[in-house]
Amino acid sequence: MNKVKDWISRLKKGHMLSVIGVFLLIIIALGIILYQKQREARQVSENTYNMAFYELVDYVSNVETYLAKSVISTTPEQGAETLTNLWREANMAQTYLSRLPIESQELENTQKFLNQVSDYSYALSRKNIYDESLAQQDLDNLENLHNYSVELQNTLNQLSEDINNGRITWGELTKKGKVAFAQQVSTESKDGFSNLEENFHQYSGLIYDGAFSEHLTSAQPKGLTGENIDEEKAKQIAIDFIGQDKIKEISSLGVSENAIIISYTFSIQTNENENINISISQKGGHVIYMNYDREVTSEIISQEQADQIGKDFLTQKGFPNMKETYYLTQSGIMTINYAYNQNGVIMYPDLIKVKVALDNGEILGIETTGYLNNHVERDISKVKITKEQAKQTLNKKLNIESEGLAYIPTEWKTEILCYEFKGKVEDTEFLVYINAENGREEDILVIKDTPNGVLTM
Amino acid sequence: MKKLGLTIFLISLFTVIVVIVEKGTQNIVYGATSNSTSDIQLMARAINGEARGEPYEGQVAVGAVILNRVKSSQFPNTIAGVIYQSGAFTAVSDGQINHPIAENSTVYKAARDAMNGWDPTSGCIYYFNPATATNKWIWSRPVVKTIGKHKFCK
């Protein structure tokens, strides 16, 4: 009892009451500051989401308008203009859609629709540039896409009303944690956006000449030849590829079932305790990739030597006639691109990449999917124009250093036989590709010498 | 005099706390805006946040998933767009993405390998950790491969 009295009197002596008062003030002040900070932050993110949403509404409305125009346009000039606008508007709509605080799988079909409208209109506008009028199939596609865009626009208008009335708030959509509670309040907000996705339940995608065409997800690899093998056989191929004498232990990581190229993957421990992964295709037992990483501290091997090491390695592994095309050095490891060389014609789609360690020339990795997807012997007799004719199309300022024939890949997995001209304008190096069948200028690459190697842009 | 001294002490303590709080918020902004770095640095940061403890193969695989998304019609068409898409990567939500990566680190090399075309996932666009995944939807996707702790799926 005495102790307590003593303590209280000591409190009084030390002005503890005012101390406690000041502490309370501090806590209140801090609370206000934190609250304001948090409100500011929330306001910033709400504003960002609102901006993204209203931009999306505008761009989708423009997509609808241009799709309507594209269906009734009759001249290639007007068609090209409309399709170019459509390409831009759909691309912007797609960009703003992905900035909304909604997880990707909730809107994947909406995203796909906008991406395909954008990409498809680009592909069609190229047709118009070459004065080819649109086929009936294309017009039907555009009309179909237009119907989807009308529905999308209607749903978005409904959503923007909900947002304006405060029925849907971004805060609810971004809420994390306390799952049960959050779900109860936000179903209305979530439902609003799933209506968006609902529009595309029937949408099956488009097949056309573009990077997002539906047929690309199921393209059959041309270079994947041979009979199916079992896991035991695949393991033997892996062991032979790495070299029995280097292997301490090999274990299976299973078979990849749902991939385009079904494969067996193995993890190999070397005598130096490095971990190598290697993947063998079920069909034909081809090596799809091999890869590992180790510290490379010195760089004593030159680019030419590394080129030769890579080429010898490829020949020994059953890939003769490969020509180096580009290289890149990073942390003492040089990655070299090789393309198949058929009687002097470079097949850029038949691509193999090899990683060489610059301290001792060891092969650290190989990647062959380009080769497996595309490699066949080509018929080069399609050449219709001469090299001299092709040269006529070139910019007169281009100082030609080398020339030849090459197959180049398109974004939609076809290939074009071209004359390849390498040359300089002032100090910049270019690669210009002229179609060997019709003389069109198909592509121009800028070669950039970076400190790490050569890059094409 | 004692009272005055105490008040001064408390006021300075208060200022220190406010400065610390302010600094905390400033740091976040600084980290987020200062990375005017290339795509490969951004990818290395994402790999670091998502698969730091995974085998090298698993790190390349995360980079490959990012690139497969860029190529897919169902996702944004740029590396930054894919990485910063809402809810796509936990490394972005919790700020680990702001941790700078040295050029000779393993995750940087993994990002470089993925960029150069090594794809251990054979075209996957999703992955999850079966031990921690709470999203039921992700289990419905066809799994292609398991690498380290992650299941990769289409």
Coordinates of C-alpha atoms in Angstrom, one line a residue:
Chain A
M1 CA 0.0 0.0 0.0
N2 CA 2.8 2.3 0.9
K3 CA 4.5 1.4 -2.3
V4 CA 1.6 2.5 -4.4
K5 CA 1.2 5.8 -2.6
D6 CA 4.9 6.4 -3.0
W7 CA 4.7 5.7 -6.7
I8 CA 1.8 8.1 -7.3
S9 CA 3.6 10.9 -5.4
R10 CA 6.6 10.3 -7.6
L11 CA 4.4 10.6 -10.6
K12 CA 3.2 14.0 -9.5
K13 CA 6.7 15.1 -8.7
G14 CA 7.9 14.2 -12.2
H15 CA 5.0 16.0 -13.9
M16 CA 3.9 12.7 -15.3
L17 CA 0.4 13.9 -15.9
S18 CA 1.6 16.4 -18.5
V19 CA 3.9 13.8 -19.9
I20 CA 1.1 11.5 -20.5
G21 CA -0.9 14.4 -22.0
V22 CA 1.8 15.2 -24.5
F23 CA 2.2 11.6 -25.5
L24 CA -1.5 11.4 -26.2
L25 CA -1.2 14.6 -28.4
I26 CA 1.7 13.0 -30.3
I27 CA -0.3 9.8 -30.9
I28 CA -3.3 11.8 -32.2
A29 CA -1.1 14.0 -34.4
L30 CA 0.6 10.9 -35.8
G31 CA -2.7 9.2 -36.4
I32 CA -4.0 12.2 -38.4
I33 CA -0.8 12.4 -40.5
L34 CA -0.9 8.7 -41.3
Y35 CA -4.6 8.8 -42.1
Q36 CA -4.0 11.7 -44.5
K37 CA -1.1 10.0 -46.1
Q38 CA -3.2 6.9 -46.6
R39 CA -6.1 8.9 -48.0
E40 CA -3.7 10.7 -50.4
A41 CA -2.3 7.3 -51.6
R42 CA -5.7 5.8 -52.1
Q43 CA -6.9 8.9 -54.0
V44 CA -3.8 8.6 -56.3
S45 CA -4.6 5.0 -57.1
E46 CA -8.3 5.6 -57.5
N47 CA -7.5 8.4 -59.9
T48 CA -5.2 6.2 -61.9
Y49 CA -7.9 3.5 -62.1
N50 CA -10.6 5.9 -63.1
M51 CA -8.4 7.4 -65.8
A52 CA -7.6 3.9 -67.2
F53 CA -11.3 3.0 -67.1
Y54 CA -12.5 6.2 -68.9
E55 CA -9.7 5.9 -71.4
L56 CA -10.8 2.3 -72.0
V57 CA -14.4 3.4 -72.5
D58 CA -13.4 6.0 -75.1
Y59 CA -11.0 3.7 -77.0
V60 CA -13.6 0.9 -77.2
S61 CA -16.2 3.3 -78.5
N62 CA -13.7 4.3 -81.2
V63 CA -13.0 0.7 -82.0
E64 CA -16.7 0.2 -82.5
T65 CA -16.9 3.2 -84.8
Y66 CA -13.9 2.2 -86.9
L67 CA -15.1 -1.4 -87.2
A68 CA -18.4 -0.2 -88.5
K69 CA -16.6 2.0 -91.0
S70 CA -14.3 -0.8 -92.1
V71 CA -17.2 -3.1 -93.1
I72 CA -18.7 -0.6 -95.5
S73 CA -15.6 1.0 -96.9
T74 CA -15.0 0.2 -100.6
T75 CA -11.8 1.8 -101.7
P76 CA -8.4 0.5 -100.5
E77 CA -7.3 4.0 -99.5
Q78 CA -10.2 4.6 -97.2
G79 CA -9.9 1.0 -96.0
A80 CA -6.2 1.4 -95.2
E81 CA -6.9 4.6 -93.3
T82 CA -9.8 3.1 -91.3
L83 CA -7.8 -0.1 -90.5
T84 CA -4.7 1.9 -89.3
N85 CA -6.9 3.9 -87.0
L86 CA -8.6 0.7 -85.8
W87 CA -5.2 -0.8 -85.1
R88 CA -4.2 2.2 -82.9
E89 CA -7.5 2.5 -81.0
A90 CA -7.7 -1.3 -80.2
N91 CA -4.1 -1.3 -79.1
M92 CA -4.7 1.6 -76.7
A93 CA -7.9 0.0 -75.4
Q94 CA -5.9 -3.2 -74.7
T95 CA -3.2 -1.2 -72.8
Y96 CA -5.7 0.6 -70.6
L97 CA -7.7 -2.6 -69.9
S98 CA -4.5 -4.2 -68.5
R99 CA -4.1 -1.3 -66.1
L100 CA -7.4 -2.0 -64.3
P101 CA -7.0 -3.6 -60.9
I102 CA -8.5 -6.9 -62.0
E103 CA -6.6 -10.1 -62.2
S104 CA -5.6 -11.2 -65.7
Q105 CA -7.7 -14.5 -65.8
E106 CA -10.9 -12.5 -65.1
L107 CA -10.5 -10.6 -68.3
E108 CA -8.4 -12.9 -70.6
N109 CA -11.0 -13.1 -73.4
T110 CA -11.6 -9.4 -73.4
Q111 CA -7.9 -8.9 -73.6
K112 CA -7.6 -11.4 -76.4
F113 CA -10.5 -9.8 -78.4
L114 CA -8.8 -6.3 -78.3
N115 CA -5.4 -7.7 -79.1
Q116 CA -6.7 -9.7 -82.1
V117 CA -8.7 -6.7 -83.4
S118 CA -5.6 -4.6 -83.2
D119 CA -3.3 -7.2 -84.8
Y120 CA -5.9 -8.3 -87.4
S121 CA -6.5 -4.7 -88.5
Y122 CA -2.8 -4.2 -88.9
A123 CA -2.5 -7.3 -91.1
L124 CA -5.5 -6.2 -93.2
S125 CA -4.1 -2.7 -93.6
R126 CA -1.0 -4.2 -95.1
K127 CA -3.2 -6.0 -97.6
N128 CA -4.7 -2.6 -98.5
I129 CA -1.2 -1.1 -98.9
Y130 CA -0.5 -3.6 -101.6
D131 CA -3.8 -2.7 -103.2
E132 CA -5.4 -6.1 -102.5
S133 CA -9.0 -5.7 -101.7
L134 CA -10.4 -7.5 -98.7
A135 CA -11.9 -11.0 -99.2
Q136 CA -15.4 -11.8 -98.3
Q137 CA -14.0 -13.8 -95.4
D138 CA -12.3 -10.7 -94.0
L139 CA -15.5 -8.6 -94.3
D140 CA -17.5 -11.3 -92.5
N141 CA -14.8 -11.4 -89.8
L142 CA -15.0 -7.6 -89.4
E143 CA -18.7 -7.6 -89.1
N144 CA -18.5 -10.3 -86.5
L145 CA -15.9 -8.4 -84.6
H146 CA -18.2 -5.3 -84.8
N147 CA -21.0 -7.2 -83.2
Y148 CA -18.7 -8.1 -80.3
S149 CA -17.5 -4.5 -80.0
V150 CA -21.1 -3.2 -79.7
E151 CA -21.8 -5.6 -76.8
L152 CA -18.5 -4.7 -75.1
Q153 CA -19.4 -1.0 -75.4
N154 CA -22.8 -1.6 -73.9
T155 CA -21.4 -3.4 -70.9
L156 CA -18.8 -0.7 -70.4
N157 CA -21.4 2.0 -70.4
Q158 CA -23.3 0.0 -67.7
L159 CA -20.1 -0.3 -65.7
S160 CA -19.3 3.4 -66.0
E161 CA -22.8 4.2 -64.7
D162 CA -22.2 1.9 -61.7
I163 CA -18.9 3.6 -61.1
N164 CA -20.3 7.0 -61.3
N165 CA -23.1 6.1 -58.8
G166 CA -20.6 4.6 -56.5
R167 CA -22.1 1.1 -56.8
I168 CA -18.7 -0.1 -57.9
T169 CA -15.6 1.2 -56.2
W170 CA -12.0 0.4 -57.0
G171 CA -11.3 0.0 -53.3
E172 CA -13.4 -3.1 -53.2
L173 CA -11.8 -4.6 -56.2
T174 CA -8.3 -4.2 -54.8
K175 CA -9.1 -5.3 -51.3
K176 CA -6.9 -8.2 -50.1
G177 CA -7.0 -10.4 -47.0
K178 CA -10.0 -11.1 -44.8
V179 CA -11.3 -13.1 -47.8
A180 CA -14.8 -13.9 -46.5
F181 CA -15.6 -10.4 -45.7
A182 CA -14.1 -8.8 -48.8
Q183 CA -16.0 -11.2 -51.0
Q184 CA -19.3 -10.4 -49.4
V185 CA -19.1 -6.7 -50.1
S186 CA -17.4 -6.9 -53.5
T187 CA -19.6 -9.3 -55.4
E188 CA -21.4 -6.5 -57.1
S189 CA -18.1 -4.9 -58.2
K190 CA -16.7 -8.3 -59.4
D191 CA -19.9 -9.2 -61.2
G192 CA -19.8 -5.9 -63.1
F193 CA -16.5 -6.9 -64.6
S194 CA -17.3 -10.5 -65.2
N195 CA -20.2 -9.3 -67.4
L196 CA -17.5 -7.8 -69.6
E197 CA -15.9 -11.2 -70.0
E198 CA -19.3 -12.8 -70.4
N199 CA -19.6 -11.1 -73.8
F200 CA -16.8 -13.2 -75.2
H201 CA -18.0 -16.7 -74.2
Q202 CA -18.7 -17.5 -77.8
Y203 CA -15.6 -15.7 -79.2
S204 CA -13.4 -18.4 -80.7
G205 CA -10.5 -16.2 -81.9
L206 CA -9.3 -15.4 -85.4
I207 CA -7.0 -17.0 -87.9
Y208 CA -5.0 -14.6 -90.0
D209 CA -1.5 -13.4 -90.9
G210 CA -0.5 -12.0 -87.6
A211 CA 1.4 -12.5 -84.3
F212 CA -1.8 -13.2 -82.3
S213 CA -3.5 -15.4 -84.8
E214 CA -5.1 -18.5 -83.2
H215 CA -3.3 -21.0 -85.4
L216 CA 0.1 -20.1 -83.9
T217 CA -0.8 -21.8 -80.5
S218 CA -1.1 -25.2 -82.2
A219 CA 1.4 -25.0 -85.1
Q220 CA 3.0 -28.4 -85.7
P221 CA 6.8 -28.4 -85.6
K222 CA 8.2 -29.2 -89.1
G223 CA 11.7 -30.3 -88.1
L224 CA 10.5 -32.7 -85.5
T225 CA 11.0 -36.0 -87.4
G226 CA 11.3 -39.6 -86.3
E227 CA 9.5 -42.2 -84.2
N228 CA 8.3 -41.8 -80.6
I229 CA 10.8 -43.0 -78.0
D230 CA 10.3 -44.0 -74.3
E231 CA 12.0 -42.5 -71.3
E232 CA 14.8 -45.1 -71.1
K233 CA 15.8 -44.2 -74.6
A234 CA 15.6 -40.5 -73.9
K235 CA 17.8 -40.9 -70.9
Q236 CA 20.4 -42.7 -73.0
I237 CA 20.3 -39.8 -75.5
A238 CA 20.8 -37.3 -72.7
I239 CA 23.8 -39.3 -71.3
D240 CA 25.4 -39.6 -74.7
F241 CA 24.9 -35.9 -75.3
I242 CA 26.6 -34.7 -72.1
G243 CA 29.1 -37.6 -72.1
Q244 CA 29.1 -40.5 -69.7
D245 CA 32.4 -39.7 -68.2
K246 CA 31.2 -36.3 -67.0
I247 CA 28.1 -37.6 -65.2
K248 CA 27.9 -38.4 -61.5
E249 CA 24.2 -38.8 -61.3
I250 CA 21.2 -38.5 -63.6
S251 CA 17.5 -38.2 -62.5
S252 CA 14.3 -37.8 -64.4
L253 CA 12.1 -34.7 -63.9
G254 CA 9.2 -36.3 -65.7
V255 CA 7.5 -35.8 -69.0
S256 CA 5.8 -32.6 -70.1
E257 CA 2.4 -33.6 -71.3
N258 CA 0.5 -30.5 -72.5
A259 CA 3.3 -28.9 -74.5
I260 CA 3.4 -28.7 -78.3
I261 CA 6.6 -30.6 -78.2
I262 CA 6.2 -33.4 -75.6
S263 CA 9.5 -33.9 -73.9
Y264 CA 11.4 -35.8 -71.2
T265 CA 13.5 -33.6 -68.9
F266 CA 16.5 -34.9 -66.9
S267 CA 18.6 -33.3 -64.2
I268 CA 22.3 -34.3 -64.3
Q269 CA 24.9 -33.8 -61.6
T270 CA 28.4 -33.6 -63.0
N271 CA 31.6 -34.8 -61.3
E272 CA 32.3 -31.1 -60.6
N273 CA 28.8 -31.0 -58.8
E274 CA 27.4 -28.7 -61.5
N275 CA 23.7 -29.1 -62.2
I276 CA 22.7 -29.5 -65.9
N277 CA 19.2 -29.7 -67.2
I278 CA 18.5 -31.3 -70.5
S279 CA 15.2 -31.9 -72.4
I280 CA 14.6 -34.6 -75.0
S281 CA 11.6 -34.6 -77.4
Q282 CA 9.4 -37.7 -77.2
K283 CA 9.1 -37.7 -81.0
G284 CA 12.4 -38.5 -82.6
G285 CA 14.5 -38.0 -79.5
H286 CA 15.8 -34.6 -80.4
V287 CA 17.7 -32.4 -77.8
I288 CA 15.4 -29.4 -77.3
Y289 CA 17.6 -27.6 -74.9
M290 CA 20.5 -28.1 -72.5
N291 CA 21.4 -25.5 -70.0
Y292 CA 23.4 -24.8 -66.9
D293 CA 25.1 -21.9 -65.2
R294 CA 28.4 -21.5 -63.5
E295 CA 30.7 -18.6 -62.6
V296 CA 33.0 -17.6 -65.5
T297 CA 35.8 -15.4 -64.2
S298 CA 38.2 -14.9 -67.1
E299 CA 37.7 -14.2 -70.8
I300 CA 40.6 -15.7 -72.6
I301 CA 38.8 -17.1 -75.7
S302 CA 38.2 -14.8 -78.6
Q303 CA 34.9 -14.4 -80.5
E304 CA 36.3 -16.3 -83.5
Q305 CA 37.5 -19.2 -81.4
A306 CA 34.1 -19.4 -79.6
D307 CA 32.4 -19.4 -83.0
Q308 CA 34.5 -22.3 -84.1
I309 CA 34.0 -24.2 -80.8
G310 CA 30.3 -23.8 -81.2
K311 CA 30.3 -24.9 -84.8
D312 CA 32.4 -28.0 -84.1
F313 CA 30.1 -28.9 -81.3
L314 CA 27.0 -28.6 -83.6
T315 CA 28.6 -30.7 -86.3
Q316 CA 29.5 -33.4 -83.8
K317 CA 25.9 -33.4 -82.4
G318 CA 24.4 -33.8 -85.9
F319 CA 23.8 -30.2 -87.0
P320 CA 26.2 -29.7 -89.9
N321 CA 26.2 -26.5 -92.1
M322 CA 25.3 -24.1 -89.4
K323 CA 26.5 -20.5 -89.9
E324 CA 27.0 -18.0 -87.0
T325 CA 24.7 -15.0 -87.3
Y326 CA 24.8 -13.0 -84.0
Y327 CA 26.6 -13.1 -80.7
L328 CA 26.2 -11.6 -77.3
T329 CA 28.6 -11.8 -74.3
Q330 CA 27.5 -11.5 -70.7
S331 CA 29.5 -12.3 -67.6
G332 CA 32.1 -14.3 -69.5
I333 CA 29.5 -16.4 -71.4
M334 CA 29.0 -15.9 -75.1
T335 CA 25.6 -16.8 -76.6
I336 CA 26.0 -17.4 -80.3
N337 CA 23.1 -17.7 -82.8
Y338 CA 23.6 -20.2 -85.7
A339 CA 21.3 -20.5 -88.7
Y340 CA 21.1 -23.4 -91.1
N341 CA 23.0 -22.8 -94.4
Q342 CA 21.6 -24.7 -97.4
N343 CA 24.0 -24.3 -100.3
G344 CA 24.7 -20.7 -99.4
V345 CA 21.1 -19.7 -98.6
I346 CA 20.8 -18.7 -94.9
M347 CA 17.7 -20.2 -93.2
Y348 CA 17.1 -17.7 -90.3
P349 CA 14.1 -19.6 -89.0
D350 CA 16.2 -22.7 -88.4
L351 CA 17.9 -21.2 -85.4
I352 CA 20.1 -22.9 -82.8
K353 CA 21.7 -21.0 -79.9
V354 CA 24.8 -22.1 -78.1
K355 CA 26.4 -20.8 -74.9
V356 CA 30.2 -21.0 -74.7
A357 CA 32.2 -20.2 -71.5
L358 CA 35.0 -17.9 -72.4
D359 CA 37.4 -19.2 -69.8
N360 CA 37.8 -22.8 -71.1
G361 CA 35.5 -23.1 -74.1
E362 CA 33.1 -25.3 -72.4
I363 CA 29.5 -25.6 -73.9
L364 CA 27.1 -24.3 -71.2
G365 CA 23.9 -24.6 -73.2
I366 CA 22.1 -25.2 -76.4
E367 CA 18.6 -24.3 -77.5
T368 CA 17.1 -25.8 -80.7
T369 CA 13.4 -25.0 -80.8
G370 CA 13.7 -22.6 -83.8
Y371 CA 15.4 -25.4 -85.7
L372 CA 12.9 -28.1 -84.6
N373 CA 9.9 -25.9 -85.4
N374 CA 11.1 -24.9 -88.9
H375 CA 13.8 -27.1 -90.4
V376 CA 13.1 -28.7 -93.8
E377 CA 15.1 -28.7 -97.0
R378 CA 13.8 -25.7 -99.0
D379 CA 13.0 -25.4 -102.7
I380 CA 15.1 -22.4 -103.7
S381 CA 13.9 -22.3 -107.3
K382 CA 11.1 -19.8 -106.4
V383 CA 13.5 -16.9 -107.1
K384 CA 11.8 -14.8 -109.8
I385 CA 13.8 -11.6 -109.8
T386 CA 17.5 -11.2 -110.2
K387 CA 19.9 -9.8 -107.7
E388 CA 20.4 -6.7 -110.0
Q389 CA 16.7 -6.1 -110.1
A390 CA 16.5 -6.3 -106.3
K391 CA 19.3 -3.9 -106.0
Q392 CA 17.3 -1.3 -107.9
T393 CA 14.8 -1.0 -104.9
L394 CA 17.6 -0.3 -102.4
N395 CA 18.2 3.2 -101.1
K396 CA 21.0 4.7 -103.2
K397 CA 22.8 5.9 -100.0
L398 CA 23.3 2.3 -98.9
N399 CA 26.9 1.2 -99.3
I400 CA 26.6 -2.5 -99.9
E401 CA 29.1 -4.7 -98.0
S402 CA 27.7 -8.1 -98.6
E403 CA 24.7 -9.8 -100.4
G404 CA 23.1 -13.2 -100.5
L405 CA 19.9 -15.2 -100.4
A406 CA 18.1 -15.9 -97.1
Y407 CA 14.8 -17.2 -95.8
I408 CA 13.4 -14.8 -93.1
P409 CA 10.6 -15.7 -90.6
T410 CA 7.4 -13.7 -90.3
E411 CA 5.6 -13.1 -87.0
W412 CA 3.0 -15.6 -88.0
K413 CA 5.4 -18.5 -88.6
T414 CA 5.6 -18.4 -92.3
E415 CA 8.9 -17.6 -94.2
I416 CA 9.9 -15.4 -97.1
L417 CA 12.7 -16.0 -99.5
C418 CA 14.6 -12.7 -99.8
Y419 CA 17.8 -11.1 -101.1
E420 CA 19.7 -10.0 -98.0
F421 CA 21.9 -6.8 -98.4
K422 CA 24.2 -5.8 -95.7
G423 CA 25.4 -2.2 -95.9
K424 CA 26.2 1.1 -94.3
V425 CA 24.6 4.5 -94.5
E426 CA 27.1 6.9 -92.8
D427 CA 28.1 5.0 -89.7
T428 CA 25.0 2.9 -89.2
E429 CA 24.9 -0.7 -90.5
F430 CA 21.6 -2.0 -92.0
L431 CA 20.3 -5.3 -93.2
V432 CA 17.7 -4.9 -96.0
Y433 CA 15.5 -7.7 -97.2
I434 CA 14.0 -7.7 -100.7
N435 CA 11.5 -10.4 -101.5
A436 CA 13.0 -12.6 -104.2
E437 CA 9.7 -13.5 -105.7
N438 CA 8.0 -10.0 -106.1
G439 CA 10.7 -7.5 -105.2
R440 CA 8.9 -6.0 -102.2
E441 CA 11.0 -4.5 -99.4
E442 CA 10.1 -7.0 -96.7
D443 CA 12.2 -5.8 -93.7
I444 CA 15.0 -3.6 -92.6
L445 CA 17.1 -4.3 -89.6
V446 CA 19.5 -1.9 -87.9
I447 CA 22.6 -3.5 -86.5
K448 CA 23.7 -2.1 -83.2
D449 CA 27.2 -2.7 -81.9
T450 CA 26.8 -2.8 -78.1
P451 CA 29.7 -3.4 -75.7
N452 CA 28.4 -6.9 -75.2
G453 CA 28.0 -7.9 -78.8
V454 CA 26.0 -7.3 -81.9
L455 CA 22.2 -6.7 -81.7
T456 CA 19.6 -6.2 -84.4
M457 CA 16.7 -3.9 -83.8
Chain B
M1 CA 12.7 25.0 -16.3
K2 CA 12.3 21.2 -16.0
K3 CA 9.0 21.4 -17.8
L4 CA 10.5 23.4 -20.7
G5 CA 13.3 20.9 -21.0
L6 CA 10.8 18.0 -21.1
T7 CA 8.7 19.8 -23.7
I8 CA 11.7 20.4 -26.0
F9 CA 12.7 16.8 -25.6
L10 CA 9.3 15.6 -26.5
I11 CA 9.0 17.9 -29.5
S12 CA 12.3 16.7 -30.9
L13 CA 11.3 13.1 -30.3
F14 CA 8.0 13.9 -32.2
T15 CA 10.0 15.5 -35.1
V16 CA 12.3 12.5 -35.3
I17 CA 9.3 10.1 -35.6
V18 CA 7.6 12.3 -38.2
V19 CA 10.9 12.4 -40.2
I20 CA 11.2 8.6 -40.0
V21 CA 7.6 8.2 -41.2
E22 CA 8.1 10.7 -44.1
K23 CA 11.4 9.0 -45.1
G24 CA 9.6 5.7 -45.2
T25 CA 7.1 6.8 -47.8
Q26 CA 9.8 8.7 -49.7
N27 CA 11.9 5.6 -50.0
I28 CA 9.1 3.7 -51.7
V29 CA 8.6 6.4 -54.3
Y30 CA 12.3 6.7 -54.9
G31 CA 12.6 2.9 -55.5
A32 CA 9.7 2.8 -57.8
T33 CA 10.7 5.8 -60.0
S34 CA 14.5 5.4 -60.1
N35 CA 14.6 2.2 -62.2
S36 CA 15.0 3.8 -65.6
T37 CA 16.6 0.5 -66.5
S38 CA 16.2 -1.9 -69.4
D39 CA 13.7 -4.7 -69.7
I40 CA 16.4 -7.3 -68.7
Q41 CA 17.0 -5.5 -65.4
L42 CA 13.2 -5.4 -64.8
M43 CA 12.9 -9.1 -65.6
A44 CA 15.9 -10.0 -63.4
R45 CA 14.2 -8.1 -60.5
A46 CA 10.9 -10.0 -61.1
I47 CA 12.8 -13.4 -61.2
N48 CA 14.7 -12.4 -58.0
G49 CA 11.4 -11.6 -56.2
E50 CA 9.6 -14.7 -57.5
A51 CA 12.2 -17.4 -57.6
R52 CA 15.2 -16.4 -55.6
G53 CA 15.5 -19.8 -53.8
E54 CA 14.7 -21.9 -56.9
P55 CA 17.2 -23.9 -59.0
Y56 CA 18.7 -22.0 -62.0
E57 CA 16.3 -23.8 -64.3
G58 CA 13.3 -22.5 -62.3
Q59 CA 14.6 -19.0 -62.5
V60 CA 15.0 -19.2 -66.3
A61 CA 11.4 -20.7 -66.4
V62 CA 9.9 -17.6 -64.6
G63 CA 11.6 -15.3 -67.1
A64 CA 10.2 -17.6 -69.9
V65 CA 6.7 -17.3 -68.5
I66 CA 7.0 -13.5 -68.6
L67 CA 8.1 -13.6 -72.3
N68 CA 5.4 -16.2 -73.2
R69 CA 2.8 -13.8 -71.8
V70 CA 4.2 -10.9 -73.9
K71 CA 3.7 -13.2 -76.9
S72 CA 0.2 -14.3 -75.8
S73 CA -2.9 -12.5 -77.0
Q74 CA -4.4 -12.7 -73.5
F75 CA -1.8 -10.5 -71.9
P76 CA -0.3 -7.1 -72.4
N77 CA 2.3 -6.9 -75.2
T78 CA 5.3 -5.5 -73.3
I79 CA 7.6 -6.8 -70.6
A80 CA 6.7 -3.9 -68.3
G81 CA 3.0 -4.3 -69.1
V82 CA 3.1 -8.0 -68.1
I83 CA 5.2 -7.6 -65.0
Y84 CA 3.1 -4.7 -63.6
Q85 CA -0.3 -6.1 -64.5
S86 CA -2.6 -6.0 -61.5
G87 CA -2.2 -9.1 -59.3
A88 CA 0.1 -10.9 -61.7
F89 CA 3.2 -11.3 -59.6
T90 CA 3.5 -11.1 -55.8
A91 CA 7.0 -9.7 -56.2
V92 CA 5.3 -6.6 -57.6
S93 CA 2.6 -6.3 -55.0
D94 CA 5.0 -6.5 -52.1
G95 CA 7.6 -4.2 -53.6
Q96 CA 10.5 -6.8 -54.0
I97 CA 10.6 -5.8 -57.6
N98 CA 12.4 -2.6 -56.5
H99 CA 15.4 -4.4 -55.3
P100 CA 18.3 -3.7 -57.8
I101 CA 20.1 -6.6 -59.3
A102 CA 23.8 -6.7 -60.2
E103 CA 24.7 -7.7 -63.7
N104 CA 26.8 -10.7 -62.7
S105 CA 24.2 -12.2 -60.4
T106 CA 22.5 -15.5 -61.2
V107 CA 19.1 -14.1 -61.7
Y108 CA 20.4 -11.6 -64.2
K109 CA 22.0 -14.5 -66.2
A110 CA 18.7 -16.4 -65.9
A111 CA 16.8 -13.4 -67.3
R112 CA 19.4 -13.2 -70.1
D113 CA 19.0 -16.9 -71.0
A114 CA 15.2 -16.5 -71.1
M115 CA 15.6 -13.5 -73.4
N116 CA 17.9 -15.5 -75.6
G117 CA 15.1 -18.1 -76.0
W118 CA 15.7 -20.8 -73.4
D119 CA 12.2 -21.9 -72.3
P120 CA 12.2 -24.8 -69.8
T121 CA 8.4 -24.4 -69.6
S122 CA 7.6 -25.2 -73.3
G123 CA 5.4 -22.2 -73.7
C124 CA 3.7 -21.9 -70.3
I125 CA 1.9 -18.7 -69.2
Y126 CA 1.1 -19.5 -65.6
Y127 CA 2.9 -21.0 -62.6
F128 CA 2.1 -21.5 -59.0
N129 CA 3.5 -23.0 -55.8
P130 CA 1.2 -25.9 -54.8
A131 CA 2.1 -25.4 -51.1
T132 CA 1.0 -21.8 -51.0
A133 CA -1.5 -21.3 -53.8
T134 CA -4.9 -20.2 -52.6
N135 CA -6.5 -19.6 -55.9
K136 CA -8.7 -22.6 -56.9
W137 CA -8.8 -21.5 -60.5
I138 CA -5.1 -22.1 -61.0
W139 CA -5.5 -25.8 -60.3
S140 CA -7.8 -26.2 -63.3
R141 CA -5.1 -25.3 -65.8
P142 CA -3.3 -28.1 -67.6
V143 CA 0.1 -28.6 -65.9
V144 CA 3.1 -29.0 -68.3
K145 CA 6.0 -29.4 -65.9
T146 CA 7.2 -29.1 -62.3
I147 CA 10.5 -27.3 -61.8
G148 CA 11.7 -26.8 -58.2
K149 CA 8.7 -25.7 -56.1
H150 CA 6.7 -24.4 -59.0
K151 CA 4.1 -26.1 -61.2
F152 CA 4.1 -24.5 -64.7
C153 CA 0.9 -24.6 -66.7
K154 CA -0.8 -23.4 -69.9

